[in-house]
C-alpha atoms as a printed R data frame, in Angstrom:
    type eleno elety resid chain resno      x       y       z
1   ATOM     1    CA   MET     A     1 19.659  15.316  17.544
2   ATOM     2    CA   LEU     A     2 19.256  14.976  21.530
3   ATOM     3    CA   ILE     A     3 19.863  11.557  22.670
4   ATOM     4    CA   HIS     A     4 18.507  11.029  26.298
5   ATOM     5    CA   PRO     A     5 20.303   7.905  28.050
6   ATOM     6    CA   TRP     A     6 17.006   5.381  27.797
7   ATOM     7    CA   ASP     A     7 17.274   6.248  23.853
8   ATOM     8    CA   ALA     A     8 20.781   5.138  23.154
9   ATOM     9    CA   PRO     A     9 21.777   2.053  21.169
10  ATOM    10    CA   THR     A    10 22.603  -0.883  23.266
11  ATOM    11    CA   ASP     A    11 25.990  -1.195  21.364
12  ATOM    12    CA   ASP     A    12 27.403  -0.406  17.928
13  ATOM    13    CA   ALA     A    13 25.954  -3.918  16.526
14  ATOM    14    CA   GLU     A    14 22.170  -2.089  17.854
15  ATOM    15    CA   TRP     A    15 22.717   0.703  14.949
16  ATOM    16    CA   GLN     A    16 25.233  -0.971  12.582
17  ATOM    17    CA   ASP     A    17 22.889  -4.010  11.730
18  ATOM    18    CA   TRP     A    18 19.891  -1.709  12.069
19  ATOM    19    CA   LEU     A    19 22.391   0.697   9.097
20  ATOM    20    CA   ALA     A    20 22.464  -2.581   7.234
21  ATOM    21    CA   ARG     A    21 19.387  -2.704   6.334
22  ATOM    22    CA   HIS     A    22 18.081   1.090   5.935
23  ATOM    23    CA   ASP     A    23 20.716   2.287   3.387
24  ATOM    24    CA   PHE     A    24 18.763   5.408   1.464
25  ATOM    25    CA   GLY     A    25 18.933   8.865   3.200
26  ATOM    26    CA   GLN     A    26 19.489  12.392   3.303
27  ATOM    27    CA   LEU     A    27 23.370  14.222   2.757
28  ATOM    28    CA   ALA     A    28 23.335  17.476   4.580
29  ATOM    29    CA   VAL     A    29 26.360  19.917   2.819
30  ATOM    30    CA   ASN     A    30 27.136  22.798   4.140
31  ATOM    31    CA   GLY     A    31 26.125  25.780   1.250
32  ATOM    32    CA   PRO     A    32 27.533  29.168   0.793
33  ATOM    33    CA   PRO     A    33 27.525  32.019   3.834
34  ATOM    34    CA   GLY     A    34 24.579  32.941   4.348
35  ATOM    35    CA   ALA     A    35 22.697  30.476   1.994
36  ATOM    36    CA   ALA     A    36 20.715  27.150   3.184
37  ATOM    37    CA   PRO     A    37 22.421  23.928   3.464
38  ATOM    38    CA   LEU     A    38 21.877  21.863   0.466
39  ATOM    39    CA   VAL     A    39 20.486  18.112   1.375
40  ATOM    40    CA   GLN     A    40 20.738  14.947  -0.972
41  ATOM    41    CA   PRO     A    41 18.673  12.478  -1.182
42  ATOM    42    CA   LEU     A    42 20.506   9.093  -1.705
43  ATOM    43    CA   HIS     A    43 20.746   5.601  -1.922
44  ATOM    44    CA   PHE     A    44 24.588   4.069   0.062
45  ATOM    45    CA   ALA     A    45 26.309   1.622   0.894
46  ATOM    46    CA   TYR     A    46 28.047   1.510   3.860
47  ATOM    47    CA   ASP     A    47 30.832  -0.824   5.464
48  ATOM    48    CA   PRO     A    48 31.664  -0.621   8.795
49  ATOM    49    CA   ALA     A    49 34.965  -2.179   7.930
50  ATOM    50    CA   ARG     A    50 36.298   0.741   6.733
51  ATOM    51    CA   ARG     A    51 34.159   2.848   8.706
52  ATOM    52    CA   GLU     A    52 32.886   4.761   5.184
53  ATOM    53    CA   ALA     A    53 30.022   4.923   2.873
54  ATOM    54    CA   VAL     A    54 29.698   5.211  -0.795
55  ATOM    55    CA   THR     A    55 27.682   6.835  -3.200
56  ATOM    56    CA   HIS     A    56 27.614   9.048  -6.653
57  ATOM    57    CA   LEU     A    57 26.255  12.011  -7.999
58  ATOM    58    CA   ALA     A    58 25.893  13.567 -11.473
59  ATOM    59    CA   ARG     A    59 28.270  15.620 -12.686
60  ATOM    60    CA   PRO     A    60 25.765  18.596 -13.054
61  ATOM    61    CA   HIS     A    61 24.357  18.909  -9.191
62  ATOM    62    CA   PRO     A    62 25.215  21.108  -7.226
63  ATOM    63    CA   ILE     A    63 26.656  19.881  -4.089
64  ATOM    64    CA   TRP     A    64 29.607  19.384  -5.753
65  ATOM    65    CA   PRO     A    65 31.339  23.493  -5.199
66  ATOM    66    CA   ALA     A    66 30.100  22.917  -1.758
67  ATOM    67    CA   LEU     A    67 31.255  19.737  -1.136
68  ATOM    68    CA   GLU     A    68 34.549  20.829  -2.208
69  ATOM    69    CA   ALA     A    69 34.471  24.061   0.072
70  ATOM    70    CA   ALA     A    70 33.382  21.935   2.656
71  ATOM    71    CA   PRO     A    71 33.785  18.265   3.258
72  ATOM    72    CA   THR     A    72 32.689  17.745   6.582
73  ATOM    73    CA   VAL     A    73 29.296  16.361   6.251
74  ATOM    74    CA   LEU     A    74 26.458  14.981   7.958
75  ATOM    75    CA   LEU     A    75 24.283  11.568   6.202
76  ATOM    76    CA   SER     A    76 21.262  11.543   8.087
77  ATOM    77    CA   VAL     A    77 18.906   8.041   8.288
78  ATOM    78    CA   VAL     A    78 15.698   8.099   9.482
79  ATOM    79    CA   ASP     A    79 12.491   5.311   9.593
80  ATOM    80    CA   ASP     A    80 10.632   2.709  11.554
81  ATOM    81    CA   TYR     A    81  8.802   6.112  12.724
82  ATOM    82    CA   VAL     A    82  5.504   5.958  14.227
83  ATOM    83    CA   PHE     A    83  2.741   8.585  15.923
84  ATOM    84    CA   ILE     A    84  2.099   7.371  19.546
85  ATOM    85    CA   PRO     A    85 -1.517   8.769  20.634
86  ATOM    86    CA   GLY     A    86 -1.503  10.163  24.326
87  ATOM    87    CA   PRO     A    87 -3.821   7.466  25.872
88  ATOM    88    CA   TRP     A    88 -1.408   4.790  25.203
89  ATOM    89    CA   GLN     A    89  1.697   6.716  27.616
90  ATOM    90    CA   ALA     A    90 -0.675   7.410  30.343
91  ATOM    91    CA   ALA     A    91  1.087   6.562  33.771
92  ATOM    92    CA   GLU     A    92 -0.943   3.512  35.382
93  ATOM    93    CA   GLU     A    93 -1.896   6.179  37.985
94  ATOM    94    CA   ASP     A    94 -3.188   9.152  35.738
95  ATOM    95    CA   PRO     A    95 -6.882   9.195  33.348
96  ATOM    96    CA   PRO     A    96 -5.951   7.851  29.962
97  ATOM    97    CA   GLU     A    97 -6.434  11.782  28.710
98  ATOM    98    CA   HIS     A    98 -3.564  13.030  30.627
99  ATOM    99    CA   GLY     A    99 -0.883  10.789  28.551
100 ATOM   100    CA   VAL     A   100  0.870  12.984  26.132
101 ATOM   101    CA   PRO     A   101  1.340  11.964  21.979
102 ATOM   102    CA   THR     A   102  4.416  11.692  20.977
103 ATOM   103    CA   SER     A   103  6.787   9.721  17.955
104 ATOM   104    CA   PHE     A   104  8.815   6.775  18.186
105 ATOM   105    CA   TYR     A   105 11.739   6.353  16.117
106 ATOM   106    CA   ALA     A   106 15.180   4.659  14.966
107 ATOM   107    CA   ALA     A   107 17.487   7.302  13.710
108 ATOM   108    CA   VAL     A   108 21.447   7.341  12.716
109 ATOM   109    CA   GLN     A   109 23.157  10.079  11.726
110 ATOM   110    CA   LEU     A   110 27.018   9.916  10.245
111 ATOM   111    CA   THR     A   111 29.176  12.816  10.359
112 ATOM   112    CA   CYS     A   112 31.638  13.034   7.630
113 ATOM   113    CA   THR     A   113 34.890  13.778   5.545
114 ATOM   114    CA   ALA     A   114 33.613  13.867   1.937
115 ATOM   115    CA   HIS     A   115 36.351  12.439  -0.527
116 ATOM   116    CA   ILE     A   116 35.373  13.295  -4.337
117 ATOM   117    CA   VAL     A   117 36.349  10.431  -6.978
118 ATOM   118    CA   ASP     A   118 37.251  11.389 -10.152
119 ATOM   119    CA   ASP     A   119 39.744   8.672 -11.000
120 ATOM   120    CA   PRO     A   120 37.819   5.897 -13.218
121 ATOM   121    CA   GLN     A   121 39.651   2.920 -11.992
122 ATOM   122    CA   GLU     A   122 38.716   4.351  -8.692
123 ATOM   123    CA   LYS     A   123 35.005   5.175  -9.865
124 ATOM   124    CA   ALA     A   124 34.256   1.719 -11.223
125 ATOM   125    CA   ALA     A   125 35.499  -0.114  -7.908
126 ATOM   126    CA   LEU     A   126 32.835   1.959  -5.943
127 ATOM   127    CA   LEU     A   127 30.005   1.276  -8.301
128 ATOM   128    CA   GLU     A   128 30.528  -1.758  -8.327
129 ATOM   129    CA   ARG     A   129 30.919  -1.758  -4.207
130 ATOM   130    CA   GLN     A   130 27.513  -0.417  -4.838
131 ATOM   131    CA   VAL     A   131 26.375  -2.814  -6.986
132 ATOM   132    CA   GLY     A   132 27.231  -5.534  -4.648
133 ATOM   133    CA   HIS     A   133 24.912  -4.102  -2.503
134 ATOM   134    CA   PHE     A   134 22.262  -3.298  -3.446
135 ATOM   135    CA   GLN     A   135 22.182  -6.209  -6.307
136 ATOM   136    CA   PRO     A   136 24.410  -9.305  -4.383
137 ATOM   137    CA   GLU     A   137 22.260 -11.718  -7.010
138 ATOM   138    CA   GLY     A   138 23.950 -10.015  -9.884
139 ATOM   139    CA   GLY     A   139 22.995  -9.858 -12.948
140 ATOM   140    CA   SER     A   140 24.266  -6.588 -14.483
141 ATOM   141    CA   ALA     A   141 27.468  -6.302 -15.926
142 ATOM   142    CA   PRO     A   142 30.795  -5.472 -14.155
143 ATOM   143    CA   VAL     A   143 31.504  -2.003 -13.464
144 ATOM   144    CA   THR     A   144 34.515  -0.966 -15.619
145 ATOM   145    CA   PRO     A   145 35.950   2.343 -17.007
146 ATOM   146    CA   ASP     A   146 36.248   1.066 -20.612
147 ATOM   147    CA   GLY     A   147 33.290  -1.704 -20.825
148 ATOM   148    CA   PRO     A   148 29.648  -1.339 -21.872
149 ATOM   149    CA   PRO     A   149 27.369  -0.494 -20.719
150 ATOM   150    CA   TYR     A   150 29.188   1.928 -18.309
151 ATOM   151    CA   GLY     A   151 32.539   2.508 -19.617
152 ATOM   152    CA   ARG     A   152 30.349   5.697 -22.019
153 ATOM   153    CA   LEU     A   153 28.526   6.764 -18.799
154 ATOM   154    CA   LEU     A   154 31.026   7.453 -16.273
155 ATOM   155    CA   PRO     A   155 32.103  10.636 -17.419
156 ATOM   156    CA   GLY     A   156 28.844  11.935 -16.357
157 ATOM   157    CA   ILE     A   157 28.775  10.500 -12.344
158 ATOM   158    CA   ARG     A   158 31.127  11.514 -10.010
159 ATOM   159    CA   ALA     A   159 31.668   8.790  -7.179
160 ATOM   160    CA   LEU     A   160 31.475   9.812  -3.607
161 ATOM   161    CA   ARG     A   161 33.581   8.168  -0.286
162 ATOM   162    CA   LEU     A   162 32.392   9.510   2.711
163 ATOM   163    CA   GLU     A   163 35.066   8.791   5.341
164 ATOM   164    CA   VAL     A   164 32.732   8.402   8.665
165 ATOM   165    CA   THR     A   165 34.155  10.359  11.656
166 ATOM   166    CA   ASP     A   166 31.248  10.280  14.227
167 ATOM   167    CA   VAL     A   167 28.369   8.179  15.199
168 ATOM   168    CA   ARG     A   168 25.328   9.642  17.174
169 ATOM   169    CA   ALA     A   169 22.354   7.103  17.003
170 ATOM   170    CA   LYS     A   170 18.985   6.945  18.670
171 ATOM   171    CA   PHE     A   171 15.804   4.568  19.153
172 ATOM   172    CA   LYS     A   172 13.106   6.690  20.625
173 ATOM   173    CA   TYR     A   173 10.823   3.416  21.816
174 ATOM   174    CA   ALA     A   174  9.201   4.390  25.207
175 ATOM   175    CA   GLY     A   175 12.411   3.653  27.119
176 ATOM   176    CA   LYS     A   176 12.197   5.729  29.969
177 ATOM   177    CA   ARG     A   177  7.738   4.259  30.425
178 ATOM   178    CA   THR     A   178  7.734   1.684  33.046
179 ATOM   179    CA   GLU     A   179  7.131  -1.828  31.630
180 ATOM   180    CA   ALA     A   180  3.513  -2.282  32.218
181 ATOM   181    CA   VAL     A   181  3.149   1.485  30.455
182 ATOM   182    CA   GLN     A   182  5.201   0.020  27.192
183 ATOM   183    CA   GLN     A   183  3.932  -3.144  27.109
184 ATOM   184    CA   ARG     A   184  0.269  -1.653  26.949
185 ATOM   185    CA   ILE     A   185  1.929   0.608  24.112
186 ATOM   186    CA   SER     A   186  3.362  -2.737  22.643
187 ATOM   187    CA   ALA     A   187  0.125  -3.992  22.337
188 ATOM   188    CA   ARG     A   188 -1.689  -1.130  20.896
189 ATOM   189    CA   LEU     A   189  0.789  -1.205  17.956
190 ATOM   190    CA   ALA     A   190 -0.269  -4.742  17.662
191 ATOM   191    CA   GLU     A   191 -3.402  -3.632  17.694
192 ATOM   192    CA   ARG     A   192 -3.675  -0.608  15.412
193 ATOM   193    CA   ASP     A   193 -1.375  -2.528  12.722
194 ATOM   194    CA   ALA     A   194 -0.676   0.287  10.597
195 ATOM   195    CA   PRO     A   195  2.834   0.705   8.444
196 ATOM   196    CA   ARG     A   196  5.693   0.122  10.160
197 ATOM   197    CA   ASP     A   197  3.610  -0.169  13.211
198 ATOM   198    CA   ALA     A   198  5.425  -3.744  13.244
199 ATOM   199    CA   GLN     A   199  9.033  -2.604  12.942
200 ATOM   200    CA   ALA     A   200  8.350  -0.110  16.082
201 ATOM   201    CA   ARG     A   201  6.783  -3.015  17.835
202 ATOM   202    CA   ALA     A   202  9.553  -4.990  16.557
203 ATOM   203    CA   HIS     A   203 12.584  -2.249  18.050
204 ATOM   204    CA   GLN     A   204 10.686  -1.938  21.922
205 ATOM   205    CA   GLN     A   205 10.216  -5.265  22.171
206 ATOM   206    CA   ARG     A   206 13.966  -5.772  21.652
207 ATOM   207    CA   ARG     A   207 14.936  -3.126  23.872
208 ATOM   208    CA   MET     A   208 13.154  -4.095  26.745
209 ATOM   209    CA   GLY     A   209 14.343  -7.835  26.063
210 ATOM   210    CA   ALA     A   210 17.653  -6.177  26.369
211 ATOM   211    CA   GLY     A   211 17.294  -3.828  29.377
212 ATOM   212    CA   GLN     A   212 17.098  -0.516  27.783
213 ATOM   213    CA   GLY     A   213 12.952  -0.314  29.204
């Protein structure tokens, strides 16, 4: 992922706050030599204090041998993406038809070392962390290796602890454009009001306010 200076996060808090609200991504794992990588969409819970993400998959999943052979993986999350028509981006001195279409998006890529967890107690603790993240209001039985309903289900899954070793984040929202052009784009996003336009506009306004525009 190419990250220009104007698309980089203002600080770690920017991408960490975004990632806390975007907890569904794709886990990319190297396949056998000569084969395509394996890519698995999944929910995960990221813990910035531990610098790790936790998740789980079914035991029959074909990803396990690949993880054991090559535990360095990439967890990729992309959202708040919109298409920007060319005329919106035209420089003030140029005709609208000379503007170049582009995409806006936010993306975080976590390079991780994958640790497979099979111990029943550890696995239950990691699953409890996931449930607590996604269901803070409670309502489900505790995850324990010997209590219902999860005790009998735990052998059918394996947990994954993804130890984060590197982070790459990008917020591509016209940061290299003049403020006048950015404000024009922002106004057009508000007018169009298509899915994700409000989120893209919020990123753009926030980053202009932080001096990234």
